[in-house]
Short mmCIF file of C-alpha atoms and ligand atoms in Angstrom, two decimals:
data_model
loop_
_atom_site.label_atom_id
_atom_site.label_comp_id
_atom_site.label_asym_id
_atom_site.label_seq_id
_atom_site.Cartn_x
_atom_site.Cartn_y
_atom_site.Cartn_z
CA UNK A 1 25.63 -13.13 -11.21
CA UNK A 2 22.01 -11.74 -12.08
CA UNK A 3 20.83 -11.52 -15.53
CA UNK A 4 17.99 -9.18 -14.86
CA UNK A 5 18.22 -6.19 -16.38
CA UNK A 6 17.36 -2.48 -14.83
CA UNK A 7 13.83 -1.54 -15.80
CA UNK A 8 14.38 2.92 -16.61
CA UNK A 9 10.12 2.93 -16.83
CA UNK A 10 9.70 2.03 -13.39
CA UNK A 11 11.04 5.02 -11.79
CA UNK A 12 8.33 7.55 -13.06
CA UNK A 13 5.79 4.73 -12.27
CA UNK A 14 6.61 4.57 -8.63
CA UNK A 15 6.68 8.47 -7.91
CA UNK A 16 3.40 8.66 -9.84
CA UNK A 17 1.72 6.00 -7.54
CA UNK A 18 4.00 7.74 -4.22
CA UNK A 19 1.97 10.62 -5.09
CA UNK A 20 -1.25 9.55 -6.19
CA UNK A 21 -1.78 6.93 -3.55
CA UNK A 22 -0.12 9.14 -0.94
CA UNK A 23 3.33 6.78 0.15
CA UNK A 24 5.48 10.14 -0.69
CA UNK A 25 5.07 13.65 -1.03
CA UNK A 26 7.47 16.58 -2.26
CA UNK A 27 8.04 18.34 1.29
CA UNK A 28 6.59 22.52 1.02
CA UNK A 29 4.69 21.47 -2.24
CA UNK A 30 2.16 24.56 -1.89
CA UNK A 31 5.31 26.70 -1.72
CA UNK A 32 6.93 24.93 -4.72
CA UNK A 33 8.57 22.22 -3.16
CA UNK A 34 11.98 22.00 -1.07
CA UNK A 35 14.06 20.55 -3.32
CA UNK A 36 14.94 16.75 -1.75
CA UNK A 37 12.88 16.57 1.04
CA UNK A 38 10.28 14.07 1.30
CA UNK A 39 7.10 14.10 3.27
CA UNK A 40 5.35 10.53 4.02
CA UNK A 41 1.71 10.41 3.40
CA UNK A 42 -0.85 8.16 4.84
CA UNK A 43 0.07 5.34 3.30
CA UNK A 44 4.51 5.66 3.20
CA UNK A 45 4.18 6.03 6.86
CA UNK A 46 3.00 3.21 7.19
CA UNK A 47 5.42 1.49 4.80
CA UNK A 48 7.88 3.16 6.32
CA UNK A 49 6.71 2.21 9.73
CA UNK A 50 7.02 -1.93 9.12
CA UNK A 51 10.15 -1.82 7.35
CA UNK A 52 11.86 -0.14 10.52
CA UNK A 53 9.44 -2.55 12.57
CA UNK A 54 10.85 -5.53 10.69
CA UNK A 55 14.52 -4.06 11.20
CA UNK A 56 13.63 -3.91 14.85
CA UNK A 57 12.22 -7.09 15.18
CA UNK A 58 15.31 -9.52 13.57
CA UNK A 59 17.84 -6.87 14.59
CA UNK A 60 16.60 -6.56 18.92
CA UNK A 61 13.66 -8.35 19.32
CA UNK A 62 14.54 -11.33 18.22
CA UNK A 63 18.39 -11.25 19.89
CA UNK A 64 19.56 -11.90 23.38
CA UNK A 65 22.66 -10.13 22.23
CA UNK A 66 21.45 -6.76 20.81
CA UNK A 67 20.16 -4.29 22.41
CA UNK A 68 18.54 -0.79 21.18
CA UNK A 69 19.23 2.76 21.86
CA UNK A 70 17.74 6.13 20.70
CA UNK A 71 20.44 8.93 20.79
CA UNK A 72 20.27 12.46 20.42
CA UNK A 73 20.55 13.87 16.98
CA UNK A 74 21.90 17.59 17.74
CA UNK A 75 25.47 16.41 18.88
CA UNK A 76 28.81 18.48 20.20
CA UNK A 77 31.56 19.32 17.48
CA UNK A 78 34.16 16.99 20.08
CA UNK A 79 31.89 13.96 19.03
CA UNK A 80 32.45 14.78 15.12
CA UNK A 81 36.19 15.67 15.87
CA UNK A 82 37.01 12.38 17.19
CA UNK A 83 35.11 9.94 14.52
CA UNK A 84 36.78 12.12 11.43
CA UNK A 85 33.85 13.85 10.29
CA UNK A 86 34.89 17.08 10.71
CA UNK A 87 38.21 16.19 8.77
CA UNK A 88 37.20 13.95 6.67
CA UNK A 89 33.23 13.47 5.53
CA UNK A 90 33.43 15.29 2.78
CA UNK A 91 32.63 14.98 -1.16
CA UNK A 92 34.77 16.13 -4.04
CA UNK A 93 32.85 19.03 -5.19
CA UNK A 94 33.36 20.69 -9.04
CA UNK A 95 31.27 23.28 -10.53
CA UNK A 96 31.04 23.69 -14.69
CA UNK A 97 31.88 26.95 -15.67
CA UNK A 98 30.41 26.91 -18.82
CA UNK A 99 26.46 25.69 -17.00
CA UNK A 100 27.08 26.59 -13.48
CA UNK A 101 26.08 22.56 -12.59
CA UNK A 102 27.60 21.38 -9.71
CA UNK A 103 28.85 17.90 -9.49
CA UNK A 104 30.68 15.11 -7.80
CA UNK A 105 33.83 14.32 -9.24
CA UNK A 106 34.04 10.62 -8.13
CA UNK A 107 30.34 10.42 -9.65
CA UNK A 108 31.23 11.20 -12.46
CA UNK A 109 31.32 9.10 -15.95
CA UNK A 110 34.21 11.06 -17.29
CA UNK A 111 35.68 13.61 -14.91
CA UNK A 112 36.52 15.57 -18.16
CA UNK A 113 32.93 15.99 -19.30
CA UNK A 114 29.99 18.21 -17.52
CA UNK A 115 26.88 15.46 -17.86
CA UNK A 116 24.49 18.93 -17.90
CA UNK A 117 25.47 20.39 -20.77
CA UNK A 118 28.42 17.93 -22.25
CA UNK A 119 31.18 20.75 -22.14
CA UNK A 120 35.04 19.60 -22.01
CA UNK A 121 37.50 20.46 -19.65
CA UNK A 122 34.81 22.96 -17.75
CA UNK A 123 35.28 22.16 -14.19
CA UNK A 124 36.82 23.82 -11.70
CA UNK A 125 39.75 22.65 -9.53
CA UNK A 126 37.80 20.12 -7.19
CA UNK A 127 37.36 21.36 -3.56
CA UNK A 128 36.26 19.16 -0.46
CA UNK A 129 32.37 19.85 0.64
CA UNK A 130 31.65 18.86 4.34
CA UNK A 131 28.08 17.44 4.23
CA UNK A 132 27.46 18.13 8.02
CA UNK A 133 24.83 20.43 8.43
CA UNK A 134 25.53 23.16 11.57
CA UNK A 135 23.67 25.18 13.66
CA UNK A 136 23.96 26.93 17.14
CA UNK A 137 22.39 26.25 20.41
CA UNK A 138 20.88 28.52 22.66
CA UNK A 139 20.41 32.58 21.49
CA UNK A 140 23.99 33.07 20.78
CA UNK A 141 24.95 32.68 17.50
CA UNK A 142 28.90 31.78 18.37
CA UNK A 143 32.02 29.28 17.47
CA UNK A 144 31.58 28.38 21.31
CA UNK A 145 27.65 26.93 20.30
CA UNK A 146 27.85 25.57 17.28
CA UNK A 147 26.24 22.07 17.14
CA UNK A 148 25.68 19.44 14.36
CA UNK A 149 23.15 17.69 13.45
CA UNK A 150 24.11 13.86 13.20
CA UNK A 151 25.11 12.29 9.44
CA UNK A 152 24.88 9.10 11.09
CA UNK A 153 23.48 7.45 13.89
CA UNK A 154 26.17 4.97 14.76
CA UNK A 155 28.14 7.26 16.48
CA UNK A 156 25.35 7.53 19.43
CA UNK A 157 26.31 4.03 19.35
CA UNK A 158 30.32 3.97 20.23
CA UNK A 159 29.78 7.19 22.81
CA UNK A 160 27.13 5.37 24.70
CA UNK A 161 29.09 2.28 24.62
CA UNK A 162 30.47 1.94 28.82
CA UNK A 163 26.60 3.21 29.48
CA UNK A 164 25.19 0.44 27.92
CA UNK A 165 27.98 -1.96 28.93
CA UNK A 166 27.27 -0.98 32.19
CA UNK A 167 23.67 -0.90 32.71
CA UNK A 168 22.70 -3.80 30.40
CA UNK A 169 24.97 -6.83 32.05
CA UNK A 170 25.93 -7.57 28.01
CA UNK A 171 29.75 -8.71 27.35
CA UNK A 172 31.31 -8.90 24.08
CA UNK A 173 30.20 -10.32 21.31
CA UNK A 174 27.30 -7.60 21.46
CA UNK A 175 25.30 -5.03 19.87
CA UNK A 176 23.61 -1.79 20.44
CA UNK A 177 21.26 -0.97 17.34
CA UNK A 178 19.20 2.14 16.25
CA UNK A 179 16.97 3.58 13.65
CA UNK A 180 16.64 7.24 13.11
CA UNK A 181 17.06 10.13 11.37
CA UNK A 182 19.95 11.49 9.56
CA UNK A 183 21.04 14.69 8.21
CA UNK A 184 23.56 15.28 4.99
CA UNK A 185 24.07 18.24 2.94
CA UNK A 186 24.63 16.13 -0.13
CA UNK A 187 25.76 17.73 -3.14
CA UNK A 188 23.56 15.50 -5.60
CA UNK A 189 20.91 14.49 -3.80
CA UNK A 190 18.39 12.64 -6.47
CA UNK A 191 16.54 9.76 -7.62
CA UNK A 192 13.58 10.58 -5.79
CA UNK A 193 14.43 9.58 -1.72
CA UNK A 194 17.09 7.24 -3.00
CA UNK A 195 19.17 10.27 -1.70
CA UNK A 196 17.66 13.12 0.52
CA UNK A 197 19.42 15.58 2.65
CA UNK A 198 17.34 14.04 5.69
CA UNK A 199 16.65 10.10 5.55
CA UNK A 200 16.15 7.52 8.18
CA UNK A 201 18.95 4.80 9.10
CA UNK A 202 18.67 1.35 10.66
CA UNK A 203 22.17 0.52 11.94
CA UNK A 204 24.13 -1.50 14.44
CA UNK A 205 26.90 -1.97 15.94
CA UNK A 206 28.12 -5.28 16.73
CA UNK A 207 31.12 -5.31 19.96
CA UNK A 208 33.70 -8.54 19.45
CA UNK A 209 36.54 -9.78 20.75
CA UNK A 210 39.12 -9.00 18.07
CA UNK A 211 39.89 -12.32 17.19
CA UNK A 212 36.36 -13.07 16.24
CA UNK A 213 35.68 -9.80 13.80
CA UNK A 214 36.52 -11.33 10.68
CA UNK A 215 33.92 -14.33 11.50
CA UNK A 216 30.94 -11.74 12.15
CA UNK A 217 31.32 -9.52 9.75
CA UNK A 218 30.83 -12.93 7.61
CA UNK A 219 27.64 -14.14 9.85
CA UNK A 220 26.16 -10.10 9.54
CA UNK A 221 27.05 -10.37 5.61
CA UNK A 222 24.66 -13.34 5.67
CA UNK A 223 22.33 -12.43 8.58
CA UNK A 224 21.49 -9.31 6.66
CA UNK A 225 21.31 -9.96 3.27
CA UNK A 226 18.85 -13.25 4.66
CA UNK A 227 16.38 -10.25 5.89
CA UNK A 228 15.70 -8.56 2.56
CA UNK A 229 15.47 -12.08 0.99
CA UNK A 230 13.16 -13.39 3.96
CA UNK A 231 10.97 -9.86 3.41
CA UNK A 232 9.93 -11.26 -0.15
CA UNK A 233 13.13 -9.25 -2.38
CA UNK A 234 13.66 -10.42 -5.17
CA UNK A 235 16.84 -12.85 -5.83
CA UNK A 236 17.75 -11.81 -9.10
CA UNK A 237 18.16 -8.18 -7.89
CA UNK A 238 20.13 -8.14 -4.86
CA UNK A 239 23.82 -8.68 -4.98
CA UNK A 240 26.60 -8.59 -1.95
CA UNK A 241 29.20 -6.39 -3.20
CA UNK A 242 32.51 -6.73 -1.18
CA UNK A 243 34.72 -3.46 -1.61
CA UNK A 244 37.79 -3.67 -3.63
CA UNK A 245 40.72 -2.69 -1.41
CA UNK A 246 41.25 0.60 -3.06
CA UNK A 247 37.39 1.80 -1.78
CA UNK A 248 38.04 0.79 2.21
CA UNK A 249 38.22 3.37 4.68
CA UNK A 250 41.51 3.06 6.06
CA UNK A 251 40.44 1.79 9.56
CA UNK A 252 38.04 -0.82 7.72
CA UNK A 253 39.32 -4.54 7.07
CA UNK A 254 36.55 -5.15 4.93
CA UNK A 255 33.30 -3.50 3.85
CA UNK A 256 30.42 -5.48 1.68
CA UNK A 257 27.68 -3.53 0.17
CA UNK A 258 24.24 -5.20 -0.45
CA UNK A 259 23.02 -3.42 -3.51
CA UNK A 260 19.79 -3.49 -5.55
CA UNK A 261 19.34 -3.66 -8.97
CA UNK A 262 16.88 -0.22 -8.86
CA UNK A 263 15.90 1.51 -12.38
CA UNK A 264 18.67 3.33 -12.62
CA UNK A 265 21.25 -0.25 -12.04
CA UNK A 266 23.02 -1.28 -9.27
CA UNK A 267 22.70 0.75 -5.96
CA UNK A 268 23.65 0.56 -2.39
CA UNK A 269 20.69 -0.58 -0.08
CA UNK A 270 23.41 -1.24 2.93
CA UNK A 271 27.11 -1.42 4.36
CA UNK A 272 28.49 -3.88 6.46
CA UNK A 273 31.71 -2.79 7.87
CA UNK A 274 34.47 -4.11 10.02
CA UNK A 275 36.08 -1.47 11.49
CA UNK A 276 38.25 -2.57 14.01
CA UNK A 277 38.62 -0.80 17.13
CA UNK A 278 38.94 2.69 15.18
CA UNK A 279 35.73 4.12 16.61
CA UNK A 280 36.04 3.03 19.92
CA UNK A 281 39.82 4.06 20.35
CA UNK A 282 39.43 7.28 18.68
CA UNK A 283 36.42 8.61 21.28
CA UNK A 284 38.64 7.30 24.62
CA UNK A 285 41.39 9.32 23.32
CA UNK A 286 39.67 12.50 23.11
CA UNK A 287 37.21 12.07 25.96
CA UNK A 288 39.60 10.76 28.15
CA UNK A 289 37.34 7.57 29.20
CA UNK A 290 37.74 3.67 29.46
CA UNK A 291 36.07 2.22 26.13
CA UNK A 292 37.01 -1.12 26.72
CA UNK A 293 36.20 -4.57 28.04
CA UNK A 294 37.46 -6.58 31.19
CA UNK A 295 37.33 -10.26 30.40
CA UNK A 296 36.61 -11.93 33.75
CA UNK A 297 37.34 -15.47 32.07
CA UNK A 298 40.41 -14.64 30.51
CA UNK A 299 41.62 -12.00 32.67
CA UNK A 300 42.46 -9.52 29.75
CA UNK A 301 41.31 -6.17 28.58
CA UNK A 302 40.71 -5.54 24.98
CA UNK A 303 38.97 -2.78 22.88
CA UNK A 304 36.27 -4.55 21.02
CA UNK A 305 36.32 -4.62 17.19
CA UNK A 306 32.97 -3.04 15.74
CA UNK A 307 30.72 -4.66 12.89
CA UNK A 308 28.81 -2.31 11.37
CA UNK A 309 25.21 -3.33 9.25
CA UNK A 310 23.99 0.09 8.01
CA UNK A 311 21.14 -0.01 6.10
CA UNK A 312 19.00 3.17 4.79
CA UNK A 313 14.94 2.95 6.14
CA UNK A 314 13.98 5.39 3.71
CA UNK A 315 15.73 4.23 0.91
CA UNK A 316 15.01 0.60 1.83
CA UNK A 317 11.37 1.24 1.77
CA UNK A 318 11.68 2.75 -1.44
CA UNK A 319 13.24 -0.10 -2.73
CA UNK A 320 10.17 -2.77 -1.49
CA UNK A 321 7.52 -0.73 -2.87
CA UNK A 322 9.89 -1.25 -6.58
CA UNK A 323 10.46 -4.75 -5.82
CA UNK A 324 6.91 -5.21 -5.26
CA UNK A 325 5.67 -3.26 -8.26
CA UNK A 326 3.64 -5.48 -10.96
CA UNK A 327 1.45 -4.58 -13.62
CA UNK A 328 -0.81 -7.77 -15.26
CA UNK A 329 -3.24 -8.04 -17.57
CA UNK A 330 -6.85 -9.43 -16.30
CA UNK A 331 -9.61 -9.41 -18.72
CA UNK A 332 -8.19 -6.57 -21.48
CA UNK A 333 -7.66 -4.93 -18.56
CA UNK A 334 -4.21 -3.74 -16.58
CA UNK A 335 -4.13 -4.36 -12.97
CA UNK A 336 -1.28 -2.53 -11.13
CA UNK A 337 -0.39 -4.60 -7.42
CA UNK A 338 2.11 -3.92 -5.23
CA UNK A 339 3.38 -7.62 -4.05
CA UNK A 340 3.96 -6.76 -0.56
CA UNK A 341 4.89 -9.33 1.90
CA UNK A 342 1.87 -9.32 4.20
CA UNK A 343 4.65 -7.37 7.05
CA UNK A 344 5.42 -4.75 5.07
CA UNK A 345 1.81 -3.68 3.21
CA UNK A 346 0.53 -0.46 4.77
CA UNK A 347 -3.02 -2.39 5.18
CA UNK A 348 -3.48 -5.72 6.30
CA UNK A 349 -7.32 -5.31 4.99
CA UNK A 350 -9.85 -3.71 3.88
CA UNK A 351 -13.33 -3.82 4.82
CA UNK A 352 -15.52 -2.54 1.87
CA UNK A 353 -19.57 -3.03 2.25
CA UNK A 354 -20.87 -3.44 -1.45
CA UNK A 355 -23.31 -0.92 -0.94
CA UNK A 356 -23.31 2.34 0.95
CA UNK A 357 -26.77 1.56 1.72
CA UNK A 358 -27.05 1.86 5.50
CA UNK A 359 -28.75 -1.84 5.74
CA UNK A 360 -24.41 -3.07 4.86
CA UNK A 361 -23.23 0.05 7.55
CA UNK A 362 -23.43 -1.36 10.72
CA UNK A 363 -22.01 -5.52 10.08
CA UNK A 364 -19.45 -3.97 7.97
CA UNK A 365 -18.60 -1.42 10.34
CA UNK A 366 -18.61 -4.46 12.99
CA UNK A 367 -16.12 -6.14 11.54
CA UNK A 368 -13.89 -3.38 11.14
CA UNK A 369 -14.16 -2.80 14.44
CA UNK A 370 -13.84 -6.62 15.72
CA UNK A 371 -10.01 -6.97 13.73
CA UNK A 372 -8.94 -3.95 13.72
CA UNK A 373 -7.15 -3.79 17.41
CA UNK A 374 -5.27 -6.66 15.59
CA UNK A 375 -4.40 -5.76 11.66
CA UNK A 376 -3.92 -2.25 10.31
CA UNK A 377 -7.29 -2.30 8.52
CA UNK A 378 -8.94 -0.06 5.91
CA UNK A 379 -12.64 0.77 5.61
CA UNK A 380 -13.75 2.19 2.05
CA UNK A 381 -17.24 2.22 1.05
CA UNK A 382 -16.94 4.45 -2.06
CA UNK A 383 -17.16 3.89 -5.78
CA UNK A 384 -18.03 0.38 -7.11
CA UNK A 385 -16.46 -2.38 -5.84
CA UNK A 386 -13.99 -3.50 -8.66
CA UNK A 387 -12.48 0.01 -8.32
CA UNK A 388 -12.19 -0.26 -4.95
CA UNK A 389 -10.63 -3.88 -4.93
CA UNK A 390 -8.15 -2.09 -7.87
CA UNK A 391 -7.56 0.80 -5.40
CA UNK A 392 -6.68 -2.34 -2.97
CA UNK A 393 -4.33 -3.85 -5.15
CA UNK A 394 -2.51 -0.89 -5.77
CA UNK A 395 -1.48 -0.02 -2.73
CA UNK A 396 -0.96 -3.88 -1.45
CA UNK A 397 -3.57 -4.70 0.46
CA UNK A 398 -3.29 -8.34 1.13
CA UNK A 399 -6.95 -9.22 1.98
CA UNK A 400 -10.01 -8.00 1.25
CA UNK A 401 -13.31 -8.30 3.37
CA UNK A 402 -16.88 -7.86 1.57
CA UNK A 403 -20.00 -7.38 3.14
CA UNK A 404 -23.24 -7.98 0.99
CA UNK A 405 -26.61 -8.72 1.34
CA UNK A 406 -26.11 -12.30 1.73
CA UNK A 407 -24.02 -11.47 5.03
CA UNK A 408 -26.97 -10.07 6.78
CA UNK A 409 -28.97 -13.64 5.95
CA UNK A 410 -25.26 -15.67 6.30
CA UNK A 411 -23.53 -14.27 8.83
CA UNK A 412 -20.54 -14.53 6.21
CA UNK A 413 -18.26 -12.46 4.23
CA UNK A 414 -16.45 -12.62 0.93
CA UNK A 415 -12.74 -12.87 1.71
CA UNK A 416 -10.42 -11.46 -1.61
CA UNK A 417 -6.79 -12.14 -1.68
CA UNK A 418 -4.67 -9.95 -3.56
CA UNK A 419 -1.89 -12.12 -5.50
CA UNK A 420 -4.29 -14.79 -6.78
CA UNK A 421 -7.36 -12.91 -6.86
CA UNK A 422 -9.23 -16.29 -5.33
CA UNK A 423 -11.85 -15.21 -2.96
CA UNK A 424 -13.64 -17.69 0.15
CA UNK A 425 -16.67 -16.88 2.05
CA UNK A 426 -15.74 -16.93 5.29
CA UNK A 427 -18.50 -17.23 8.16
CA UNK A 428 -18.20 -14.26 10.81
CA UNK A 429 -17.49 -16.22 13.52
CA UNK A 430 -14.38 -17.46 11.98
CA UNK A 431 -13.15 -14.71 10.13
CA UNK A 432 -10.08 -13.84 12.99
CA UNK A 433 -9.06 -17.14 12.69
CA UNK A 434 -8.73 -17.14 8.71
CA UNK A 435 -7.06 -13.69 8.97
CA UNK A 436 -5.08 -14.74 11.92
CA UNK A 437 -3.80 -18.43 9.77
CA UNK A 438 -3.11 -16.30 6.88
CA UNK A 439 -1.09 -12.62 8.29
CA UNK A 440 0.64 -13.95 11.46
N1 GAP B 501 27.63 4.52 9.85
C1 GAP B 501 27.95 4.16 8.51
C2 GAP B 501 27.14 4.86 7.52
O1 GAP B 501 26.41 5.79 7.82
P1 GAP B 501 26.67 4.98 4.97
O2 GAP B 501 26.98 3.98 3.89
O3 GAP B 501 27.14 6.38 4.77
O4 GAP B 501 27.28 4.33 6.28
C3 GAP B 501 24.43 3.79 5.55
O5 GAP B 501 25.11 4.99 5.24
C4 GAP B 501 23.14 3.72 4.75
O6 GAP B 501 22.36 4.90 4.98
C5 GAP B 501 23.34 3.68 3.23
O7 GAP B 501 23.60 2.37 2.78
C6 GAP B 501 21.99 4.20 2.73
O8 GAP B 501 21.03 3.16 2.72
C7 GAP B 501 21.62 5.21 3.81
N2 GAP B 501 21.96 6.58 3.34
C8 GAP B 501 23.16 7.19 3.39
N3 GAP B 501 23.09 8.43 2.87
C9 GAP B 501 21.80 8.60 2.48
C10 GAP B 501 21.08 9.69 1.87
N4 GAP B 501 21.67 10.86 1.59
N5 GAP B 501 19.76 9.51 1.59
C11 GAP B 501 19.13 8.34 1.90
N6 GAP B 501 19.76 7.30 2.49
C12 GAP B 501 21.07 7.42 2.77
#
């Protein structure tokens, strides 16, 4: 078990450099802000970008046996009938009648005492909140065309299950993965996008023979908690939580969450679930179709088992840029750098002449030009350059390309990288190639 404790300071550090550096904004901010909703600036989108891109890439690109899917998000109440959301996906909901705070009961410390003002035995009776957002298609504002807007994306998953089957020659054990956006109207939403109303998911869903679930939801335990490791997390502060039986859903045979140790403690990143062949059964029953398998081999038909990794792409992001926060001392002075594995930093490098004299324009401008249809690549020629190797660092930029005088004599460049601080002159002609040894 990890030692490390939570560190509380970090929090207002990160959404001070979200803002200031431009990762995050607070969504409507000229109209005062829409209270948890996110916007992601230059810099977050492209966070946001390689962490889905790095999903993508171990989760599809990298498999034979998974393949990907983008489903729409406004969906038909039958879809939310049949997986239980309509029924069931809802939070305990109390309100304090002594502050008007609204909480949820099974968040709370003690479910006798209002954590906004501290009042006893305030609450009211506790009532269940559906957290699916609705809304009506077409002009007509009627029961008959009221649609949803999806609070996951798996389900896209188990109702496109025979298309996919069909059309993609796969056969259990396979998967069908995708990453997009999600919509809950959470009662507490909070800790900056740690919990929004509308996030981004990465999930997958994993089709076995039933025989074989409990042995994949053990390789997916491993398979995914190897990504965050492999993506530069640190050890210390990621844990694989398996459910005590009295938290399952009551289709689930076992559900393991990987959590983070974020300012505030312990917090789910991801769930991987077994869940049988609830999802699956539960969507031929109402629609009426075949969601199941014919095993040529065997000669038997079977209704796959489902594991489930779900992970959060907003909230997963969120947690990198804290994993990869560090402040250091250098010379009396504090340097703040983000320790970004080289996949997930926004830039790959920066090109910054040392001058903005127009003499330094043109080479610097060529090499921006000659690496940048390869690496995501900044080009900054303001303020000094310590500041702008600082601005570098604090945002993550693993390498950093300098063009000075000498280049136009050497045909070289200064080459700074971020962790160490070491720096190489690097001849023109072979810059690529050090890049290329160094990022791929
Ligand atoms: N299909 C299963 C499912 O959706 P979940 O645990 O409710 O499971 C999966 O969600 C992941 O989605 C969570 O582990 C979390 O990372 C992310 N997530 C869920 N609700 C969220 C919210 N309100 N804001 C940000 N991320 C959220």
């Amino acid at each position: 078990m990890s030692t490390v404790s939570p560190d509380p300071e970090l929090f207002d550090k990160i959404v001070n450099l979200s803002k200031r550096r431009g990762f995050v904004f607070q969504s409507a901010e000229i109209y005062g802000g829409f209270r948890s909703t996110y916007d992601y600036g230059p810099l977050g989108v492209l966070l946001l970008r390689n962490v889905k891109d790095a999903w993508w890439r171990s989760m599809v690109q990298e498999r034979h046996d998974v393949v990907g899917l983008d489903a729409s998000i406004l969906s038909p109440p039958q879809v939310w009938q049949a997986s239980g959301h309509l029924a069931n996906f809802s939070d305990p909901l109390v309100d304090c009648t002594n502050c008007n705070a609204r909480h949820r009961l099974d968040k709370l410390d003690d479910p006798e005492v209002c954590p906004s003002c501290g009042a006893e035995g305030s609450f009211t009776e506790a009532r269940e909140f559906n957290l699916m957002f609705k809304t009506h298609a077409g002009p007509v504002t009627e029961t008959a065309a009221e649609v949803y807007l999806r609070p996951e994306t798996a389900q896209g998953m188990f109702i496109n299950f025979a298309n996919v089957l069909n059309t993609s020659r796969k056969k259990p054990p396979f998967g069908i993965a995708q990453i997009g956006k999600s919509f809950r109207n959470e009662i507490t939403p909070g800790n900056f996008v740690f919990r929004t109303r509308e996030f981004e998911q990465m999930e997958m869903e994993f089709f076995v023979p039933p025989a074989e679930s409990q042995q994949w939801y053990e390789y997916w335990c491993q398979v995914r908690m190897d990504w965050y490791l492999d993506l530069g997390m640190n050890p210390d502060k990621l844990i694989l939580r398996a459910h005590d039986d009295d938290e399952l859903s009551h289709y689930s045979s076992g559900t393991s969450d990987v959590e983070y140790l974020f300012p505030w403690g312990w917090d789910e990143l991801e769930g991987i679930a077994n869940r049988g062949d609830f999802d699956l059964t539960q969507h031929a029953n109402a629609s009426g179709e075949k969601l199941d398998f014919f095993d040529q081999a065997t000669n038997e038909r079977y209704t796959p088992h489902v594991i489930e990794p779900a992970a959060g792409a907003t909230r997963t992001a969120m947690a990198f840029l804290m994993d990869a926060y560090d402040e250091e001392v250098v010379n009396d002075e504090t340097r703040t750098v983000l320790r970004l594995d080289h996949r997930l930093a926004p830039y790959k490098v920066a090109v910054l002449p040392l001058s903005k004299k127009d003499t330094l324009t043109p080479t610097a401008l060529r090499v921006f030009d000659a690496i940048k249809g390869r690496w995501m690549t900044d080009y900054d020629e303001t303020q000094s350059i310590g500041k702008r190797y600082a601005r570098q660092d604090e945002v993550g930029t693993p390498y950093c390309v300098t063009v000075d005088f000498d280049s136009l004599e050497d045909r070289a460049v200064t080459v700074r990288e971020r962790d160490s601080r070491e720096q190489d002159r690097v001849s023109l002609d072979q810059l690529e190639g050090y890049l290329d040894e160094r990022l791929s």
